Amino acid sequence: MRDLTAGFGYLLKGQRWAGTHGRRFGFGLLPGLITLVLYAGALVGLGFGADNLVAWSTPFADGWSSPWLGLFRGSLTVLVFALGLFLAVITFTAVTLLIGSPFYDVLSEDVDREAGGEVPQSGLSFWHDLWISTRDSVRILVRVALYGVLLFALGFIPVIGQTVIPVLGFCVSGFFLAEELTAVALARREIQLKERLVLLRGRRMLALGFGVPLTLAFLVPFVAVFLMPGAVAGATMLVRELAPVEPSLDLPEPTPAAATRDASQTHPIMEG
């Protein structure tokens, strides 16, 4: 429970940081606004076309009598739209991070800088960073799609499909949402996708405490856009606990006298 509370605490701290840094907050809104317009159009199209898609994919039910045909296809239409919404919530962050990679890198570096200590840098070019981010996002989306198909199928189980499965769906969404957001700071620490997943699985409740409330908030229209800058900031704070950066120690060069003294202390003759 401590990790669950701590994860939620990082989410709140990130939003507080964004709220007190107005210029960075406005800077971080732009990618979310662009992505929101794209996704709104896609979901409106799905809303109008879901019933036709269900009718096309279930020709075997054409001869069913009323009300079974309507109930069956109506339920499937709701599930199709729910699956689309589920995937939109998950992929929204990935697409927004891809569009806003330069924006969020700057924001994440500012959080690290204000927290003190070394500010990690990947040392890679923008295009190399973008390629790695795109590749990792696709890998995550494949995992999410597999979970989505599985949960979609389990949704047909009576009672469990309407109670347990939605809860599992939000947990899966929250975990992968946390992964996508922490990837901004972890990638700068040169931590690869496989290592990132291991880190988050080792602190699963911390990831869920951060990601699940954010997933629920993202269901409210337009909220995701305004929470993204603070979410990136909070994820960077969370990363500082998951993968703390060792402070660099710039030790002074030893003086000749000190070097001679140290050598004499370890010389075999002196030890004898």
PDB file of C-alpha atoms in Angstrom, residues 54-249:
ATOM      1  CA  VAL A  54     -20.454  -5.367 -36.221  1.00  0.00           C
ATOM      2  CA  ALA A  55     -23.176  -6.140 -38.778  1.00  0.00           C
ATOM      3  CA  TRP A  56     -20.544  -6.854 -41.453  1.00  0.00           C
ATOM      4  CA  SER A  57     -18.535  -9.151 -39.153  1.00  0.00           C
ATOM      5  CA  THR A  58     -21.540 -11.187 -37.900  1.00  0.00           C
ATOM      6  CA  PRO A  59     -23.431 -12.306 -41.028  1.00  0.00           C
ATOM      7  CA  PHE A  60     -24.384 -15.553 -39.289  1.00  0.00           C
ATOM      8  CA  ALA A  61     -26.797 -13.580 -37.073  1.00  0.00           C
ATOM      9  CA  ASP A  62     -28.797 -12.045 -39.948  1.00  0.00           C
ATOM     10  CA  GLY A  63     -31.610 -14.560 -39.580  1.00  0.00           C
ATOM     11  CA  TRP A  64     -31.980 -14.247 -35.806  1.00  0.00           C
ATOM     12  CA  SER A  65     -35.352 -13.114 -34.525  1.00  0.00           C
ATOM     13  CA  SER A  66     -36.016 -10.016 -32.446  1.00  0.00           C
ATOM     14  CA  PRO A  67     -34.969  -9.105 -29.767  1.00  0.00           C
ATOM     15  CA  TRP A  68     -31.910 -11.425 -29.857  1.00  0.00           C
ATOM     16  CA  LEU A  69     -30.388  -9.894 -32.967  1.00  0.00           C
ATOM     17  CA  GLY A  70     -30.588  -6.372 -31.543  1.00  0.00           C
ATOM     18  CA  LEU A  71     -29.273  -7.418 -28.137  1.00  0.00           C
ATOM     19  CA  PHE A  72     -26.382  -9.397 -29.603  1.00  0.00           C
ATOM     20  CA  ARG A  73     -25.230  -6.777 -32.070  1.00  0.00           C
ATOM     21  CA  GLY A  74     -25.906  -3.924 -29.658  1.00  0.00           C
ATOM     22  CA  SER A  75     -23.681  -5.562 -27.038  1.00  0.00           C
ATOM     23  CA  LEU A  76     -20.945  -6.126 -29.611  1.00  0.00           C
ATOM     24  CA  THR A  77     -21.183  -2.517 -30.768  1.00  0.00           C
ATOM     25  CA  VAL A  78     -20.686  -1.303 -27.202  1.00  0.00           C
ATOM     26  CA  LEU A  79     -17.725  -3.660 -26.759  1.00  0.00           C
ATOM     27  CA  VAL A  80     -16.129  -2.525 -30.021  1.00  0.00           C
ATOM     28  CA  PHE A  81     -16.388   1.124 -29.015  1.00  0.00           C
ATOM     29  CA  ALA A  82     -15.127   0.275 -25.512  1.00  0.00           C
ATOM     30  CA  LEU A  83     -12.132  -1.516 -27.047  1.00  0.00           C
ATOM     31  CA  GLY A  84     -11.478   1.507 -29.275  1.00  0.00           C
ATOM     32  CA  LEU A  85     -11.654   3.789 -26.248  1.00  0.00           C
ATOM     33  CA  PHE A  86      -9.341   1.448 -24.306  1.00  0.00           C
ATOM     34  CA  LEU A  87      -6.777   1.521 -27.111  1.00  0.00           C
ATOM     35  CA  ALA A  88      -7.161   5.289 -27.465  1.00  0.00           C
ATOM     36  CA  VAL A  89      -6.365   5.809 -23.780  1.00  0.00           C
ATOM     37  CA  ILE A  90      -3.258   3.647 -24.047  1.00  0.00           C
ATOM     38  CA  THR A  91      -1.982   4.891 -27.391  1.00  0.00           C
ATOM     39  CA  PHE A  92      -2.782   8.548 -26.664  1.00  0.00           C
ATOM     40  CA  THR A  93       0.275   8.840 -24.460  1.00  0.00           C
ATOM     41  CA  ALA A  94       2.525   7.012 -26.926  1.00  0.00           C
ATOM     42  CA  VAL A  95       1.455   9.178 -29.861  1.00  0.00           C
ATOM     43  CA  THR A  96       1.594  12.381 -27.803  1.00  0.00           C
ATOM     44  CA  LEU A  97       5.095  11.513 -26.584  1.00  0.00           C
ATOM     45  CA  LEU A  98       6.215  10.835 -30.152  1.00  0.00           C
ATOM     46  CA  ILE A  99       4.809  14.149 -31.380  1.00  0.00           C
ATOM     47  CA  GLY A 100       6.091  16.025 -28.356  1.00  0.00           C
ATOM     48  CA  SER A 101       9.423  14.253 -27.820  1.00  0.00           C
ATOM     49  CA  PRO A 102      11.523  17.470 -27.943  1.00  0.00           C
ATOM     50  CA  PHE A 103       9.039  19.279 -25.688  1.00  0.00           C
ATOM     51  CA  TYR A 104       8.899  16.604 -23.006  1.00  0.00           C
ATOM     52  CA  ASP A 105      12.652  15.961 -23.007  1.00  0.00           C
ATOM     53  CA  VAL A 106      13.215  19.608 -22.107  1.00  0.00           C
ATOM     54  CA  LEU A 107      10.509  19.487 -19.441  1.00  0.00           C
ATOM     55  CA  SER A 108      11.909  16.274 -17.927  1.00  0.00           C
ATOM     56  CA  GLU A 109      15.436  17.703 -17.865  1.00  0.00           C
ATOM     57  CA  ASP A 110      14.131  20.767 -16.010  1.00  0.00           C
ATOM     58  CA  VAL A 111      12.602  18.538 -13.324  1.00  0.00           C
ATOM     59  CA  ASP A 112      15.896  16.648 -12.936  1.00  0.00           C
ATOM     60  CA  ARG A 113      17.843  19.902 -12.820  1.00  0.00           C
ATOM     61  CA  GLU A 114      15.633  21.428 -10.120  1.00  0.00           C
ATOM     62  CA  ALA A 115      15.797  18.251  -8.042  1.00  0.00           C
ATOM     63  CA  GLY A 116      19.584  18.577  -7.953  1.00  0.00           C
ATOM     64  CA  GLY A 117      22.416  16.330  -8.994  1.00  0.00           C
ATOM     65  CA  GLU A 118      23.430  15.236 -12.451  1.00  0.00           C
ATOM     66  CA  VAL A 119      21.028  15.741 -15.358  1.00  0.00           C
ATOM     67  CA  PRO A 120      21.331  12.566 -17.498  1.00  0.00           C
ATOM     68  CA  GLN A 121      21.687  12.954 -21.250  1.00  0.00           C
ATOM     69  CA  SER A 122      21.278  10.162 -23.783  1.00  0.00           C
ATOM     70  CA  GLY A 123      23.982  11.623 -26.025  1.00  0.00           C
ATOM     71  CA  LEU A 124      22.063  10.511 -29.136  1.00  0.00           C
ATOM     72  CA  SER A 125      20.888  12.659 -32.010  1.00  0.00           C
ATOM     73  CA  PHE A 126      17.254  13.763 -32.236  1.00  0.00           C
ATOM     74  CA  TRP A 127      16.495  11.353 -35.084  1.00  0.00           C
ATOM     75  CA  HIS A 128      18.145   8.424 -33.305  1.00  0.00           C
ATOM     76  CA  ASP A 129      16.158   9.201 -30.152  1.00  0.00           C
ATOM     77  CA  LEU A 130      12.980   9.448 -32.224  1.00  0.00           C
ATOM     78  CA  TRP A 131      13.649   6.102 -33.896  1.00  0.00           C
ATOM     79  CA  ILE A 132      14.222   4.353 -30.547  1.00  0.00           C
ATOM     80  CA  SER A 133      11.119   5.976 -29.062  1.00  0.00           C
ATOM     81  CA  THR A 134       8.998   4.935 -32.056  1.00  0.00           C
ATOM     82  CA  ARG A 135      10.325   1.363 -31.990  1.00  0.00           C
ATOM     83  CA  ASP A 136       9.701   1.003 -28.240  1.00  0.00           C
ATOM     84  CA  SER A 137       6.217   2.518 -28.558  1.00  0.00           C
ATOM     85  CA  VAL A 138       5.304  -0.009 -31.247  1.00  0.00           C
ATOM     86  CA  ARG A 139       6.524  -2.848 -29.025  1.00  0.00           C
ATOM     87  CA  ILE A 140       4.427  -1.559 -26.140  1.00  0.00           C
ATOM     88  CA  LEU A 141       1.386  -1.121 -28.359  1.00  0.00           C
ATOM     89  CA  VAL A 142       1.694  -4.737 -29.547  1.00  0.00           C
ATOM     90  CA  ARG A 143       1.647  -5.877 -25.921  1.00  0.00           C
ATOM     91  CA  VAL A 144      -1.335  -3.625 -25.191  1.00  0.00           C
ATOM     92  CA  ALA A 145      -3.207  -4.923 -28.234  1.00  0.00           C
ATOM     93  CA  LEU A 146      -2.689  -8.524 -27.107  1.00  0.00           C
ATOM     94  CA  TYR A 147      -3.985  -7.700 -23.630  1.00  0.00           C
ATOM     95  CA  GLY A 148      -6.866  -5.784 -25.195  1.00  0.00           C
ATOM     96  CA  VAL A 149      -7.937  -8.734 -27.355  1.00  0.00           C
ATOM     97  CA  LEU A 150      -7.715 -11.081 -24.364  1.00  0.00           C
ATOM     98  CA  LEU A 151      -9.744  -8.773 -22.120  1.00  0.00           C
ATOM     99  CA  PHE A 152     -12.247  -8.208 -24.921  1.00  0.00           C
ATOM    100  CA  ALA A 153     -12.802 -11.979 -25.174  1.00  0.00           C
ATOM    101  CA  LEU A 154     -13.073 -12.361 -21.393  1.00  0.00           C
ATOM    102  CA  GLY A 155     -15.678  -9.587 -21.371  1.00  0.00           C
ATOM    103  CA  PHE A 156     -18.244 -12.097 -22.680  1.00  0.00           C
ATOM    104  CA  ILE A 157     -18.054 -14.151 -19.467  1.00  0.00           C
ATOM    105  CA  PRO A 158     -21.202 -13.437 -17.414  1.00  0.00           C
ATOM    106  CA  VAL A 159     -20.721 -11.371 -14.232  1.00  0.00           C
ATOM    107  CA  ILE A 160     -16.886 -11.546 -14.342  1.00  0.00           C
ATOM    108  CA  GLY A 161     -16.863  -9.839 -17.731  1.00  0.00           C
ATOM    109  CA  GLN A 162     -18.806  -6.894 -16.329  1.00  0.00           C
ATOM    110  CA  THR A 163     -16.976  -6.578 -12.981  1.00  0.00           C
ATOM    111  CA  VAL A 164     -13.478  -8.076 -12.717  1.00  0.00           C
ATOM    112  CA  ILE A 165     -12.414  -7.621 -16.348  1.00  0.00           C
ATOM    113  CA  PRO A 166     -12.937  -3.808 -16.451  1.00  0.00           C
ATOM    114  CA  VAL A 167     -10.835  -3.492 -13.283  1.00  0.00           C
ATOM    115  CA  LEU A 168      -8.077  -5.589 -14.862  1.00  0.00           C
ATOM    116  CA  GLY A 169      -8.351  -3.441 -17.981  1.00  0.00           C
ATOM    117  CA  PHE A 170      -7.720  -0.265 -15.995  1.00  0.00           C
ATOM    118  CA  CYS A 171      -4.762  -1.894 -14.221  1.00  0.00           C
ATOM    119  CA  VAL A 172      -3.219  -2.942 -17.548  1.00  0.00           C
ATOM    120  CA  SER A 173      -3.838   0.539 -18.943  1.00  0.00           C
ATOM    121  CA  GLY A 174      -2.333   2.186 -15.868  1.00  0.00           C
ATOM    122  CA  PHE A 175       0.805   0.039 -15.913  1.00  0.00           C
ATOM    123  CA  PHE A 176       1.596   0.672 -19.570  1.00  0.00           C
ATOM    124  CA  LEU A 177       0.689   4.344 -19.237  1.00  0.00           C
ATOM    125  CA  ALA A 178       3.254   4.598 -16.434  1.00  0.00           C
ATOM    126  CA  GLU A 179       5.802   2.843 -18.660  1.00  0.00           C
ATOM    127  CA  GLU A 180       5.272   5.268 -21.527  1.00  0.00           C
ATOM    128  CA  LEU A 181       5.606   8.320 -19.292  1.00  0.00           C
ATOM    129  CA  THR A 182       8.639   7.121 -17.332  1.00  0.00           C
ATOM    130  CA  ALA A 183      10.325   6.203 -20.632  1.00  0.00           C
ATOM    131  CA  VAL A 184      11.082   9.911 -21.210  1.00  0.00           C
ATOM    132  CA  ALA A 185      13.417  10.070 -18.202  1.00  0.00           C
ATOM    133  CA  LEU A 186      14.574   6.442 -18.280  1.00  0.00           C
ATOM    134  CA  ALA A 187      15.655   6.684 -21.923  1.00  0.00           C
ATOM    135  CA  ARG A 188      17.865   9.640 -20.994  1.00  0.00           C
ATOM    136  CA  ARG A 189      19.445   7.333 -18.416  1.00  0.00           C
ATOM    137  CA  GLU A 190      20.187   4.873 -21.245  1.00  0.00           C
ATOM    138  CA  ILE A 191      17.823   2.250 -19.776  1.00  0.00           C
ATOM    139  CA  GLN A 192      16.366   0.081 -22.516  1.00  0.00           C
ATOM    140  CA  LEU A 193      12.746  -1.102 -22.804  1.00  0.00           C
ATOM    141  CA  LYS A 194      13.354  -4.560 -21.344  1.00  0.00           C
ATOM    142  CA  GLU A 195      15.122  -3.068 -18.319  1.00  0.00           C
ATOM    143  CA  ARG A 196      12.372  -0.469 -17.927  1.00  0.00           C
ATOM    144  CA  LEU A 197       9.716  -3.173 -17.773  1.00  0.00           C
ATOM    145  CA  VAL A 198      11.745  -5.101 -15.200  1.00  0.00           C
ATOM    146  CA  LEU A 199      12.075  -1.966 -13.058  1.00  0.00           C
ATOM    147  CA  LEU A 200       8.341  -1.263 -13.172  1.00  0.00           C
ATOM    148  CA  ARG A 201       7.354  -4.884 -12.550  1.00  0.00           C
ATOM    149  CA  GLY A 202       9.602  -4.867  -9.502  1.00  0.00           C
ATOM    150  CA  ARG A 203       7.623  -1.869  -8.183  1.00  0.00           C
ATOM    151  CA  ARG A 204       4.266  -2.765  -9.729  1.00  0.00           C
ATOM    152  CA  MET A 205       2.153  -1.027  -7.082  1.00  0.00           C
ATOM    153  CA  LEU A 206       4.181   2.169  -7.505  1.00  0.00           C
ATOM    154  CA  ALA A 207       3.475   2.089 -11.246  1.00  0.00           C
ATOM    155  CA  LEU A 208      -0.230   1.344 -10.693  1.00  0.00           C
ATOM    156  CA  GLY A 209      -0.575   4.096  -8.087  1.00  0.00           C
ATOM    157  CA  PHE A 210       0.750   6.535 -10.669  1.00  0.00           C
ATOM    158  CA  GLY A 211      -0.845   5.143 -13.839  1.00  0.00           C
ATOM    159  CA  VAL A 212      -4.343   3.976 -12.869  1.00  0.00           C
ATOM    160  CA  PRO A 213      -5.650   7.342 -11.531  1.00  0.00           C
ATOM    161  CA  LEU A 214      -4.180   8.997 -14.615  1.00  0.00           C
ATOM    162  CA  THR A 215      -5.933   6.454 -16.855  1.00  0.00           C
ATOM    163  CA  LEU A 216      -9.262   7.218 -15.173  1.00  0.00           C
ATOM    164  CA  ALA A 217      -8.652  10.957 -15.533  1.00  0.00           C
ATOM    165  CA  PHE A 218      -7.796  10.519 -19.208  1.00  0.00           C
ATOM    166  CA  LEU A 219     -11.308   9.156 -19.809  1.00  0.00           C
ATOM    167  CA  VAL A 220     -12.681  12.667 -19.269  1.00  0.00           C
ATOM    168  CA  PRO A 221     -12.604  14.599 -22.562  1.00  0.00           C
ATOM    169  CA  PHE A 222      -9.782  17.176 -22.858  1.00  0.00           C
ATOM    170  CA  VAL A 223      -8.376  16.340 -19.403  1.00  0.00           C
ATOM    171  CA  ALA A 224      -5.480  14.327 -20.851  1.00  0.00           C
ATOM    172  CA  VAL A 225      -4.181  17.375 -22.707  1.00  0.00           C
ATOM    173  CA  PHE A 226      -3.945  19.463 -19.552  1.00  0.00           C
ATOM    174  CA  LEU A 227      -2.518  16.678 -17.390  1.00  0.00           C
ATOM    175  CA  MET A 228       0.256  15.585 -19.777  1.00  0.00           C
ATOM    176  CA  PRO A 229       2.890  18.183 -18.771  1.00  0.00           C
ATOM    177  CA  GLY A 230       2.404  17.376 -15.086  1.00  0.00           C
ATOM    178  CA  ALA A 231       2.305  13.649 -15.849  1.00  0.00           C
ATOM    179  CA  VAL A 232       5.740  13.842 -17.513  1.00  0.00           C
ATOM    180  CA  ALA A 233       7.067  15.865 -14.578  1.00  0.00           C
ATOM    181  CA  GLY A 234       5.654  13.393 -12.035  1.00  0.00           C
ATOM    182  CA  ALA A 235       7.004  10.426 -14.004  1.00  0.00           C
ATOM    183  CA  THR A 236      10.477  12.004 -13.916  1.00  0.00           C
ATOM    184  CA  MET A 237      10.218  12.335 -10.134  1.00  0.00           C
ATOM    185  CA  LEU A 238       9.142   8.699  -9.933  1.00  0.00           C
ATOM    186  CA  VAL A 239      12.126   7.675 -12.060  1.00  0.00           C
ATOM    187  CA  ARG A 240      14.492   9.394  -9.631  1.00  0.00           C
ATOM    188  CA  GLU A 241      13.328   6.842  -7.047  1.00  0.00           C
ATOM    189  CA  LEU A 242      13.355   3.881  -9.442  1.00  0.00           C
ATOM    190  CA  ALA A 243      16.742   4.616 -10.995  1.00  0.00           C
ATOM    191  CA  PRO A 244      18.622   7.233  -8.954  1.00  0.00           C
ATOM    192  CA  VAL A 245      21.579   8.835 -10.695  1.00  0.00           C
ATOM    193  CA  GLU A 246      24.881   8.468  -8.899  1.00  0.00           C
ATOM    194  CA  PRO A 247      26.349  11.903  -8.175  1.00  0.00           C
ATOM    195  CA  SER A 248      29.614  12.545  -9.977  1.00  0.00           C
ATOM    196  CA  LEU A 249      32.506  13.043  -7.545  1.00  0.00           C
TER     197      LEU A 249
END
